[in-house]
mmCIF file of C-alpha atoms in Angstrom:
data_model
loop_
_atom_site.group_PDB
_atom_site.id
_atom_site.type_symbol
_atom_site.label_atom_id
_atom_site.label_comp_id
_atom_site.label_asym_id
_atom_site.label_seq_id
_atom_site.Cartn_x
_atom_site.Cartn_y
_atom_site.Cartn_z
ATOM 1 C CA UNK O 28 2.927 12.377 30.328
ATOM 2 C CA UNK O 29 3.086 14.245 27.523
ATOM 3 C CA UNK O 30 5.102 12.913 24.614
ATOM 4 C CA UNK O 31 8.546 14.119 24.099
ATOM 5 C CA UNK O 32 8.007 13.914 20.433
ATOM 6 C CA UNK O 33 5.838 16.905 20.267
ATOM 7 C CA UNK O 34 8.135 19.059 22.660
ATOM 8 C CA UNK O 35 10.127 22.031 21.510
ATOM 9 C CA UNK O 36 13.146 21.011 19.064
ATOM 10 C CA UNK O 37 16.422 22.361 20.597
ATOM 11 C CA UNK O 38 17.750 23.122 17.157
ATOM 12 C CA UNK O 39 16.087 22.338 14.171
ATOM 13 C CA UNK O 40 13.026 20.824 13.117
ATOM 14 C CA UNK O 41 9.281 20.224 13.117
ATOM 15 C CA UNK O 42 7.045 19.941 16.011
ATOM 16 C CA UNK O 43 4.018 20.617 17.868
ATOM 17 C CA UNK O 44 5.130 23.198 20.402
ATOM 18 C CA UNK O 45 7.360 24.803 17.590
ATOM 19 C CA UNK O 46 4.303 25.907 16.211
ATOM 20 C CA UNK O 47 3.108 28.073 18.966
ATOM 21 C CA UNK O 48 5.034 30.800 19.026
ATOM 22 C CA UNK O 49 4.988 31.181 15.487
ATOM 23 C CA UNK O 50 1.146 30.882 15.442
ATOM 24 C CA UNK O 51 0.578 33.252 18.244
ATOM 25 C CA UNK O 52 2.796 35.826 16.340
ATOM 26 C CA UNK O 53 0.008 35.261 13.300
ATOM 27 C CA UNK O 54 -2.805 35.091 14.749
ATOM 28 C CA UNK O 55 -1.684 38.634 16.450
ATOM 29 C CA UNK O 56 -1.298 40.054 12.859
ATOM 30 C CA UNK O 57 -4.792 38.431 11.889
ATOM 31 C CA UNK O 58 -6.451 40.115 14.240
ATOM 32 C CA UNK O 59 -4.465 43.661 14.832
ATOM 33 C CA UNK O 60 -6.164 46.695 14.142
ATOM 34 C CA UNK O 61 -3.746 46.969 10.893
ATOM 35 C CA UNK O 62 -5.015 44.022 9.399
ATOM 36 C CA UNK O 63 -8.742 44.689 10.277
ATOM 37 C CA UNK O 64 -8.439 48.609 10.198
ATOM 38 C CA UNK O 65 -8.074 48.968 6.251
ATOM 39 C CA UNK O 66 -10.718 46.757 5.113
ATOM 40 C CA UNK O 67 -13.918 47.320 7.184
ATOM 41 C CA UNK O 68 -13.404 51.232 8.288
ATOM 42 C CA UNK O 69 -17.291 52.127 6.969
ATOM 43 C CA UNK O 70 -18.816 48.609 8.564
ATOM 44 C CA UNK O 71 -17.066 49.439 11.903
ATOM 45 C CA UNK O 72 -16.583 52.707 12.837
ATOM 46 C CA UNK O 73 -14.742 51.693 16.107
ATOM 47 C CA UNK O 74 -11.754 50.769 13.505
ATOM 48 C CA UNK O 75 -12.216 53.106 11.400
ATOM 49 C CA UNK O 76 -12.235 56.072 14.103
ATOM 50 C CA UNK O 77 -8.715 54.468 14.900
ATOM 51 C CA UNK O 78 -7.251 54.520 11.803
ATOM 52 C CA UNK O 79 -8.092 58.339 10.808
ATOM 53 C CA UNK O 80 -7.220 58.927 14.732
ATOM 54 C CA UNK O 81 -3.770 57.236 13.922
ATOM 55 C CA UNK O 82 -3.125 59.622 10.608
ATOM 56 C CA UNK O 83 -3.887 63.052 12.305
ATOM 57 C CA UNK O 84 -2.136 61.871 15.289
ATOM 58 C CA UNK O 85 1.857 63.088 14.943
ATOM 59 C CA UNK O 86 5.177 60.534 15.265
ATOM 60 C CA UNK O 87 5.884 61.460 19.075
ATOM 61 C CA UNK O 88 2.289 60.612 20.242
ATOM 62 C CA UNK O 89 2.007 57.519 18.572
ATOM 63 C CA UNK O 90 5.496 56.474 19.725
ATOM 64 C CA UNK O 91 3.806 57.331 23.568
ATOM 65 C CA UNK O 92 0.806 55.082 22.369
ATOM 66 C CA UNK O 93 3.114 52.496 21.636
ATOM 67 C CA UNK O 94 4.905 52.718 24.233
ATOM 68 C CA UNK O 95 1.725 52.486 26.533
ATOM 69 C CA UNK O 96 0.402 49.332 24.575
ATOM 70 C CA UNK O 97 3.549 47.500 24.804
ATOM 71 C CA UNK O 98 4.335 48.267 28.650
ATOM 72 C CA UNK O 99 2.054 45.115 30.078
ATOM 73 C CA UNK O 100 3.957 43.048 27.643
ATOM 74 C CA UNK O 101 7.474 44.951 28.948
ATOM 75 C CA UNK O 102 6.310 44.139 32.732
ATOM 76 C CA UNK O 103 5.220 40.760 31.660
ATOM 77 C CA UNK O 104 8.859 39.872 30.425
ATOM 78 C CA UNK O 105 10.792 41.319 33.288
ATOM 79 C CA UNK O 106 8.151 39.784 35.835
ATOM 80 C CA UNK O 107 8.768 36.153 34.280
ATOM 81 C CA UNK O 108 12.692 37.355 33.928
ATOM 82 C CA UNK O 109 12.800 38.074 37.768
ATOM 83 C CA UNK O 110 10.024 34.873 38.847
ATOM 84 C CA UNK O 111 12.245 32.582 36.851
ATOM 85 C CA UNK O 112 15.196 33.064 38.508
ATOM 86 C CA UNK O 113 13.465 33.611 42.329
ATOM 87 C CA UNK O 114 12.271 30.074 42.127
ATOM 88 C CA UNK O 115 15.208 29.228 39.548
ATOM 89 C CA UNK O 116 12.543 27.311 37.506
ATOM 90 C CA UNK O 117 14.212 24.974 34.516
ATOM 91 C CA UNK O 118 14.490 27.226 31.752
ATOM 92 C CA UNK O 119 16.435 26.298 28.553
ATOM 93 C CA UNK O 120 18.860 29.190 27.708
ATOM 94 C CA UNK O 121 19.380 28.053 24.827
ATOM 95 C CA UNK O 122 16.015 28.765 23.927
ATOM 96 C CA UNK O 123 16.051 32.673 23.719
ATOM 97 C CA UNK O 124 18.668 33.909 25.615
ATOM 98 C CA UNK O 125 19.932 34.167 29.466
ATOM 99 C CA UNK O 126 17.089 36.803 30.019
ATOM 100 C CA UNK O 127 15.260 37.075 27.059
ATOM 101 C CA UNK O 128 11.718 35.453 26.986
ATOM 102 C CA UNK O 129 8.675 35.417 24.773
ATOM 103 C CA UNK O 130 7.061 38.880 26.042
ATOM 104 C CA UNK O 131 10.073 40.343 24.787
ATOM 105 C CA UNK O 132 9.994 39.061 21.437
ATOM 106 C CA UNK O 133 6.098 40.211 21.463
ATOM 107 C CA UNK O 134 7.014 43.569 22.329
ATOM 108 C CA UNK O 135 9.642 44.078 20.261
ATOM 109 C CA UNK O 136 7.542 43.113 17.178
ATOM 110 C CA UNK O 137 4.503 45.255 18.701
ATOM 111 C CA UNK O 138 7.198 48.459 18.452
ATOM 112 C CA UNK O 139 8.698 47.433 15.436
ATOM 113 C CA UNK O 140 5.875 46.783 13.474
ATOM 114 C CA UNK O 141 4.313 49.559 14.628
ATOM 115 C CA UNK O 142 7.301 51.761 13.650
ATOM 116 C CA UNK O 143 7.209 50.329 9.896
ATOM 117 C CA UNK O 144 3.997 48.857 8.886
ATOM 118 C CA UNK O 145 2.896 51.821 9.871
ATOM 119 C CA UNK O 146 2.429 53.793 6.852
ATOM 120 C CA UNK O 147 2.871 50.724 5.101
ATOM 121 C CA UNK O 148 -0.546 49.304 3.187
ATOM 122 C CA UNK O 149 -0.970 45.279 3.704
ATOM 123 C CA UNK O 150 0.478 45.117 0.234
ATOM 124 C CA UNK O 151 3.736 46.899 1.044
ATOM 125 C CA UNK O 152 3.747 44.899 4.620
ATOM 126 C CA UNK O 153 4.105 41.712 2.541
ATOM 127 C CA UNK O 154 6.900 42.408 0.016
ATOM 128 C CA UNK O 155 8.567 43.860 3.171
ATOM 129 C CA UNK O 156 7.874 41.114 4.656
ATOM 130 C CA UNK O 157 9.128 38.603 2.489
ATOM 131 C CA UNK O 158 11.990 41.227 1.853
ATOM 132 C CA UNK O 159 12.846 41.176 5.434
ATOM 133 C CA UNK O 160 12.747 36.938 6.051
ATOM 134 C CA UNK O 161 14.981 36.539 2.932
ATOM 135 C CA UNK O 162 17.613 39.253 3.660
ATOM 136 C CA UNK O 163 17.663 37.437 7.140
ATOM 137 C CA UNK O 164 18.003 33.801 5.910
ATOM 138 C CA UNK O 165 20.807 35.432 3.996
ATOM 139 C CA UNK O 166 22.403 37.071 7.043
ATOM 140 C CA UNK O 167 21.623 33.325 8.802
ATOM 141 C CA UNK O 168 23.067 31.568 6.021
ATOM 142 C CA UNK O 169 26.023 33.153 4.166
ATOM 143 C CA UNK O 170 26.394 36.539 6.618
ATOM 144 C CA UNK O 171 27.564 34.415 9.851
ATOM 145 C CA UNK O 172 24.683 35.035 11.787
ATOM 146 C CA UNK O 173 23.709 31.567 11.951
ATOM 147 C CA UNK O 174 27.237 30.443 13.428
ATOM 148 C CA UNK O 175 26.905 33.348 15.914
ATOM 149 C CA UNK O 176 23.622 32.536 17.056
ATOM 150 C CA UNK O 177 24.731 28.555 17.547
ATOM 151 C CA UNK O 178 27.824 28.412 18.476
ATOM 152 C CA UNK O 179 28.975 31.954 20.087
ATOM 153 C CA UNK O 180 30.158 32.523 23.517
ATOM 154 C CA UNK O 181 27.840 34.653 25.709
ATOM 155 C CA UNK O 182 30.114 37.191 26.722
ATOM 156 C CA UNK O 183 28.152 40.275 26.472
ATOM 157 C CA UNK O 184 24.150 41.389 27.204
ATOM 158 C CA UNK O 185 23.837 40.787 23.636
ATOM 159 C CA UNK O 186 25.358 37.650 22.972
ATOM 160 C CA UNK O 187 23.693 36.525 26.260
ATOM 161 C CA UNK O 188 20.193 37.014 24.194
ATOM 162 C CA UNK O 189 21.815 36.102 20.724
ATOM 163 C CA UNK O 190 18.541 33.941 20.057
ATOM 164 C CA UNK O 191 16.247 36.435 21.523
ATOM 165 C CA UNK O 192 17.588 39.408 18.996
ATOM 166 C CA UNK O 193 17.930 37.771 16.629
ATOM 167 C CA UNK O 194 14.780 35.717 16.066
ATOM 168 C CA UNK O 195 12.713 38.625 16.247
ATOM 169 C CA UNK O 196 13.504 40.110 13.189
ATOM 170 C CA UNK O 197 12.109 36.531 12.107
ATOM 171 C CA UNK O 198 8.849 36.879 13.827
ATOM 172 C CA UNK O 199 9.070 40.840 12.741
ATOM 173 C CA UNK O 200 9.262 39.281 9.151
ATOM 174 C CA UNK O 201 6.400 36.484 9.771
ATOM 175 C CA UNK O 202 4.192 38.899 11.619
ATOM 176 C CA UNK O 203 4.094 41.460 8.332
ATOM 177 C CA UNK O 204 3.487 38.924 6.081
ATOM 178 C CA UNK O 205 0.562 37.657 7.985
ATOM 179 C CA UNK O 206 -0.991 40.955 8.492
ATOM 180 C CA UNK O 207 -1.262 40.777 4.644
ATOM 181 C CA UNK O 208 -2.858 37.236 4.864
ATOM 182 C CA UNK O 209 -5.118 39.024 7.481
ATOM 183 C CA UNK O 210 -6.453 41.863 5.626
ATOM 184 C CA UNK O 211 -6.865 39.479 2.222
ATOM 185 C CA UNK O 212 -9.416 37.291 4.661
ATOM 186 C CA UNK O 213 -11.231 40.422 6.192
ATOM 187 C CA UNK O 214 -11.465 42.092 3.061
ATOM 188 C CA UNK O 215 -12.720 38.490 1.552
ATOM 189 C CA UNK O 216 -15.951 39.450 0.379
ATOM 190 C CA UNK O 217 -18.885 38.233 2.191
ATOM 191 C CA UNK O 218 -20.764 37.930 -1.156
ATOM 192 C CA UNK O 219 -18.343 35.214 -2.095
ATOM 193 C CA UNK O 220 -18.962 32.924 0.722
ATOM 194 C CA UNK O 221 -22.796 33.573 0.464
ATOM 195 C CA UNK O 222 -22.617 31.835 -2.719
ATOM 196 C CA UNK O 223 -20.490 28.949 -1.360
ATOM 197 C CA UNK O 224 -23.087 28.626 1.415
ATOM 198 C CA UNK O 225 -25.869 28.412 -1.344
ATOM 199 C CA UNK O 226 -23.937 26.300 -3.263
ATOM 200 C CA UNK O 227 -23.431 23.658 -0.280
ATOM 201 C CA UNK O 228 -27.098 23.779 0.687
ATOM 202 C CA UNK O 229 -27.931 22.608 -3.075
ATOM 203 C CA UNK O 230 -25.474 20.031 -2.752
ATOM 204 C CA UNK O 231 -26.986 18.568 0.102
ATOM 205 C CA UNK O 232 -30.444 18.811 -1.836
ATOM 206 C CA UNK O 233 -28.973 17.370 -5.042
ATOM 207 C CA UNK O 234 -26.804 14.787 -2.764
ATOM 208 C CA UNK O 235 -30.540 13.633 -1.335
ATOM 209 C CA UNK O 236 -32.476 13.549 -4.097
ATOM 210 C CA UNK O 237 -29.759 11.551 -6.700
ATOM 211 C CA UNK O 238 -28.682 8.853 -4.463
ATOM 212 C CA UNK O 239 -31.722 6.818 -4.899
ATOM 213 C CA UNK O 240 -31.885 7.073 -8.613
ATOM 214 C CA UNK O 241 -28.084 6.884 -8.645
ATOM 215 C CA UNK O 242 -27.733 10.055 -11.065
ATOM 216 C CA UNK O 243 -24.417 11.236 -9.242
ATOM 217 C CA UNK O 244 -22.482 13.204 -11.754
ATOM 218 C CA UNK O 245 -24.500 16.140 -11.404
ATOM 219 C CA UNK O 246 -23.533 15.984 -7.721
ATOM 220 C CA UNK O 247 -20.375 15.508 -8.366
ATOM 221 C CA UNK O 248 -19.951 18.451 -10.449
ATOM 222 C CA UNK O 249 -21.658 20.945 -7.593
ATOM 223 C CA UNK O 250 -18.777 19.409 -5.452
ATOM 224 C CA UNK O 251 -16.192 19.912 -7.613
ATOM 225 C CA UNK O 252 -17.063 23.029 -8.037
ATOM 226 C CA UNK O 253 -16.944 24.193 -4.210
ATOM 227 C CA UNK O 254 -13.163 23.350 -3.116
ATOM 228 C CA UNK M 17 -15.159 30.422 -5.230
ATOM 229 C CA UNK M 18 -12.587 32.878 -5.863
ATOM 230 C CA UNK M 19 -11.496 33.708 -2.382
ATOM 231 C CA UNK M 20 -11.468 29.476 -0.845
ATOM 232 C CA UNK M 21 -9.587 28.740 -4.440
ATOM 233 C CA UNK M 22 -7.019 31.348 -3.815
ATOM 234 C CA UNK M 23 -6.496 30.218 -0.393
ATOM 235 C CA UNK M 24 -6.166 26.877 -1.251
ATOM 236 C CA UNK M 25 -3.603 27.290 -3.920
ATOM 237 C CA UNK M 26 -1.324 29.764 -1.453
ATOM 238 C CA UNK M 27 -2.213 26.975 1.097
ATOM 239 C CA UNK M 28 -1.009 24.355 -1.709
ATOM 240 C CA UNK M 29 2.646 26.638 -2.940
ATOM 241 C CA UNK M 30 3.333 27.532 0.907
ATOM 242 C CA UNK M 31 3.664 23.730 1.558
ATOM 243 C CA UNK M 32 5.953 23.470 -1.081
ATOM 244 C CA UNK M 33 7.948 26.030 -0.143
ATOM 245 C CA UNK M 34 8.505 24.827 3.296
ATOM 246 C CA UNK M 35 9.658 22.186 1.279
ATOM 247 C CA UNK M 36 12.240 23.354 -0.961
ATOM 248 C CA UNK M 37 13.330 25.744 1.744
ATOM 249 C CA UNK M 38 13.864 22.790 4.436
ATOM 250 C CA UNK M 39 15.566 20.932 1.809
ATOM 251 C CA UNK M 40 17.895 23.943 -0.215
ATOM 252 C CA UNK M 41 18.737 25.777 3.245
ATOM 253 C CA UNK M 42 18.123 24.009 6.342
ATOM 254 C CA UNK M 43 15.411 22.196 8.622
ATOM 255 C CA UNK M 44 13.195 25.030 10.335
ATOM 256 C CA UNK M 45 14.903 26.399 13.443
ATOM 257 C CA UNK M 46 12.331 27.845 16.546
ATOM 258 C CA UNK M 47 15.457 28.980 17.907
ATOM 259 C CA UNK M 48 16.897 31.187 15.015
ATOM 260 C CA UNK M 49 13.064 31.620 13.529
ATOM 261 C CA UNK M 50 15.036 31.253 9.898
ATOM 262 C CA UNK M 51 13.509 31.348 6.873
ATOM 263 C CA UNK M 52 11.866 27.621 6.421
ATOM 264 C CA UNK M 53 10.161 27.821 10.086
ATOM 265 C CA UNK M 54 8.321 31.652 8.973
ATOM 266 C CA UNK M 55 7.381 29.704 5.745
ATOM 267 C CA UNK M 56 5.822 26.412 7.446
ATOM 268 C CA UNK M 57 3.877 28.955 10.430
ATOM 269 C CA UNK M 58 2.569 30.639 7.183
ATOM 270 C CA UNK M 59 1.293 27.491 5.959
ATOM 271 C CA UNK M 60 0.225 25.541 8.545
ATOM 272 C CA UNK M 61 -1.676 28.378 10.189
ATOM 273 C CA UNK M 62 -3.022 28.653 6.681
ATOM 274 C CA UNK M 63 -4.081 25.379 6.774
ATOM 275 C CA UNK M 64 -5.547 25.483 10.175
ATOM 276 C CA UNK M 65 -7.667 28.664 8.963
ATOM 277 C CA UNK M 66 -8.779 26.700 6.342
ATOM 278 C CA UNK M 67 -10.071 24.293 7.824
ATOM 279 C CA UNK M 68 -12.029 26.342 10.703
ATOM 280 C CA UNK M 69 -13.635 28.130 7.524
ATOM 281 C CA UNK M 70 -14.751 25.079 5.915
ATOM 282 C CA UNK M 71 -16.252 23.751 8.953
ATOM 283 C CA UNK M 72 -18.051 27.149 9.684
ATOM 284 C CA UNK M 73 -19.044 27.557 6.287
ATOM 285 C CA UNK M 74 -20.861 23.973 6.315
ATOM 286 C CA UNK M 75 -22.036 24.185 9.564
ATOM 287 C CA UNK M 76 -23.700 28.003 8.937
ATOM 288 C CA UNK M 77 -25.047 26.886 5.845
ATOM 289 C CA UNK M 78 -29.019 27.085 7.393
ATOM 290 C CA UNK M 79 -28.769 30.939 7.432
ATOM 291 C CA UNK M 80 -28.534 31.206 3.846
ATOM 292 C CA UNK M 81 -31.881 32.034 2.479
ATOM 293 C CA UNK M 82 -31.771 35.073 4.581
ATOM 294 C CA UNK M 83 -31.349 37.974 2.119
ATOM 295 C CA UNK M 84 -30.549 41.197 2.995
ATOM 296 C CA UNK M 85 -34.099 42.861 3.084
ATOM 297 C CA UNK M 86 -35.004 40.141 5.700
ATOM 298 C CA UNK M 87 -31.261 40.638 7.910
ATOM 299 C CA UNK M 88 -32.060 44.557 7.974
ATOM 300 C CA UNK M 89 -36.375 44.234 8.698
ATOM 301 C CA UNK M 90 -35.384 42.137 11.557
ATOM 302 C CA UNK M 91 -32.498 44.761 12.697
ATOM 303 C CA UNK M 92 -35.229 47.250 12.698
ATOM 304 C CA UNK M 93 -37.942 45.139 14.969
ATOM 305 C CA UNK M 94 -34.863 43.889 17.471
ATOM 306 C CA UNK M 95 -34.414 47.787 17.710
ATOM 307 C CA UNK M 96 -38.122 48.508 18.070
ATOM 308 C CA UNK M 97 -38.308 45.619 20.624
ATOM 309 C CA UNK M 98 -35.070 47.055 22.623
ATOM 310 C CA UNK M 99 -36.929 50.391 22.516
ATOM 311 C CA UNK M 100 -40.086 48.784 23.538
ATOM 312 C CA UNK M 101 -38.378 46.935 26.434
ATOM 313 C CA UNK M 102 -36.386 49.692 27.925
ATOM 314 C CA UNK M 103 -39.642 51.503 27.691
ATOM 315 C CA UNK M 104 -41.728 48.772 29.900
ATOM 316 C CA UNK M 105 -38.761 48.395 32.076
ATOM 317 C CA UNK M 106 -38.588 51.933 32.821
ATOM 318 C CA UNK M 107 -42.710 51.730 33.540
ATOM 319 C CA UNK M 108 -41.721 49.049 35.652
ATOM 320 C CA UNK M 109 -44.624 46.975 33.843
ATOM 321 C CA UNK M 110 -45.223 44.149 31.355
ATOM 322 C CA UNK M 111 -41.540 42.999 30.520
ATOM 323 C CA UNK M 112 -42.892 39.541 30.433
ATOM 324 C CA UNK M 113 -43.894 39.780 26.901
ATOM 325 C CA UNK M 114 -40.253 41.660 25.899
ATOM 326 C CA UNK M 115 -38.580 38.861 28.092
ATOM 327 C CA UNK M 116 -40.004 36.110 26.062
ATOM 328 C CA UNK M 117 -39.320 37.701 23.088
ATOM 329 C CA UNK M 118 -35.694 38.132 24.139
ATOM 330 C CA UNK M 119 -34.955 33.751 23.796
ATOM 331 C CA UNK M 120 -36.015 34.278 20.176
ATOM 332 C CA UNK M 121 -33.338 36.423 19.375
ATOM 333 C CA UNK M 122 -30.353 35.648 21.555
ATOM 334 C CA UNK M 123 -28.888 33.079 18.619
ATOM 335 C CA UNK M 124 -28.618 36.171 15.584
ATOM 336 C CA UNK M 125 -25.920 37.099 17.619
ATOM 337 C CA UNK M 126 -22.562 35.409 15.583
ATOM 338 C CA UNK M 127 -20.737 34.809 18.699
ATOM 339 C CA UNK M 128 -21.204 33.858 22.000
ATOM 340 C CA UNK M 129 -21.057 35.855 24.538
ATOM 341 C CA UNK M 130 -18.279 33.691 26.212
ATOM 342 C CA UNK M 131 -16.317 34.219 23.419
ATOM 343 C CA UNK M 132 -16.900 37.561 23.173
ATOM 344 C CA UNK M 133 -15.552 38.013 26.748
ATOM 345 C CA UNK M 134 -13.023 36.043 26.377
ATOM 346 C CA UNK M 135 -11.624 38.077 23.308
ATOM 347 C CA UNK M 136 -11.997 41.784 25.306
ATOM 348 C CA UNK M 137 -9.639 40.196 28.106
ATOM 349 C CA UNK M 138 -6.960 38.337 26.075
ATOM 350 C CA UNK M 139 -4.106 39.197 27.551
ATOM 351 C CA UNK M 140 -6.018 38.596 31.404
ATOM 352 C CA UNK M 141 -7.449 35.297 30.109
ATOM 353 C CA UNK M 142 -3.587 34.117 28.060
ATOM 354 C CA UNK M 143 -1.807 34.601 31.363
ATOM 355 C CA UNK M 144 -4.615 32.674 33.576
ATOM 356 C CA UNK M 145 -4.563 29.801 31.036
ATOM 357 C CA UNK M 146 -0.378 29.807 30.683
ATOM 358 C CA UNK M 147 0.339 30.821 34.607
ATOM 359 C CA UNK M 148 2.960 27.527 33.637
ATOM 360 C CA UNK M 149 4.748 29.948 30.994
#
């Protein structure tokens, strides 16, 4: 069985399948075409085609691409809505909502992140970022909106899905941080962990050839110098 | 190194910010995604990142004496080779030698091609691994 230890906290807390949602949000910014897209646009032209695509391209076409890219995720949400209650599998409503689910909250930060990182370089995305999660924790905290999302009655569509809403301005606020984290490792220069490699390799040299004459500090130094 | 330093010292404050934050505001909260939980994803997928690029980096260490000169001469003969093939192929003669040649070069690819086909059908592959979501 699997331990109940690492389940999902109901409230608050740390724990294994906590992290999955959260790390599927960034690990979608580390790989989206904004994170990629500025770095690499001369070493991959499919990116690059993309981006300078995505500036002639005008508001009401993108907002159709959008759309179109975020539609799977859309059917995916309303499919596990409708499955979910057909075979009226367990599902914890206080989780996300009555009929909010995960696909939701990935579509909703698809669209919205689309709508504001989008002229937004990684730089901006991560002040906005960290803009957006502290002007939340403030709403959360001091603006009510942590009371509402615990302990309100679910009276209307929206308070039905007070989690749902409501935590994906959170995940909108992870996601654009991350896409910042993402573009700072593409854009990591290759150079730099060349020289780590070589460094590493003479290490392993050095690391041979001193331990029989028990010489170690100038080992130690080459691995000092590596982390 | 510049870039693992830097990562290790964001790695190092976002820690301690989940930290302070779990211990000025409140415990992380999945269900209200406040401001502690976006700060401990941050690090641990940090961490987790890390890691994966420490292990890579030691374990793709052998391919280091390759300069650039080298990388690009041996871009040019895979092309000539590729050229060569399709040429014998299309003769419908002597792709032996082309298909022996082929073994030798299948690992300067940097990813499987497993991987790679796993990548181009995410979403397909997510929902056959998670049909219990």
């Amino acid at each position: 069985m699997f331990p109940r230890r690492y389940c999902k906290t109901e409230t608050f807390g740390y724990s294994l399948m906590d992290a999955g949602v959260g790390s599927f949000i960034v690990s979608h910014a580390l790989t989206s075409v904004q994170a990629r897209g500025g770095a690499s646009s001369s070493s991959d032209s499919r990116n690059g085609a993309s981006a300078t695509q995505r500036a002639r391209e005008g508001l009401r076409s993108s907002i159709s691409r959008i759309l179109r890219s975020t539609a799977p995720l859309l059917a995916l949400g309303f499919a596990r809505l409708l499955t979910v209650r057909a075979v009226d599998y367990q599902s914890h409503v206080s989780e996300y909502g009555v009929h909010w689910n995960f696909f939701f909250t990935l579509a909703c930060v698809a669209i919205l992140s689309a709508a504001t990182s989008r002229s937004m370089s990684p730089k901006q995305a991560l002040w906005a970022g960290a803009g957006l999660a502290l002007v939340y924790q403030l709403f959360l905290s001091v603006g009510g909106l942590g009371e509402f999302i615990l302990h309100a009655p679910r009276v209307s569509l929206l308070s039905a899905n007070k989690e749902g809403v409501c935590s994906a301005m959170g995940y909108l606020a992870l996601y654009l941080v991350s896409l910042r984290l993402g573009h700072e490792l593409v854009a990591a220069k290759e150079a730099s962990l060349q020289a780590w490699r070589s460094k590493w390799n003479r290490l392993a040299v050095s690391a041979a050839a001193n331990s029989d004459r028990g010489e170690l500090s100038s080992t130690l130094n080459l691995l000092v110098s590596l982390f | 190194m510049p870039l693992l330093f830097s990562l290790q010292v964001w790695n190092a404050i976002l820690w301690l910010l989940t930290g302070l934050c779990s211990a000025l505001i409140e415990s992380p909260s999945r269900r209200m995604v406040n401001l502690s939980y976006i700060v401990w994803m941050l690090a641990l997928n940090l961490t987790l990142l890390l890691q994966f690029l420490l292990v890579d980096l030691c374990i793709d260490g052998d391919d280091e004496g390759e300069d650039d000169a080298a990388t690009s001469a041996r871009l040019k003969d895979d092309k000539e080779r590729a050229a060569a093939g399709a040429h014998s192929t299309l003769d419908g003669s002597a792709s032996a030698s082309t298909a022996l040649a082929a073994p030798a070069h299948a690992p300067r690819s940097t990813s499987s091609m497993l991987l790679e086909a796993v990548n181009k059908n995410s979403l397909a592959f997510f929902l056959l691994v998670s049909r219990t979501m």
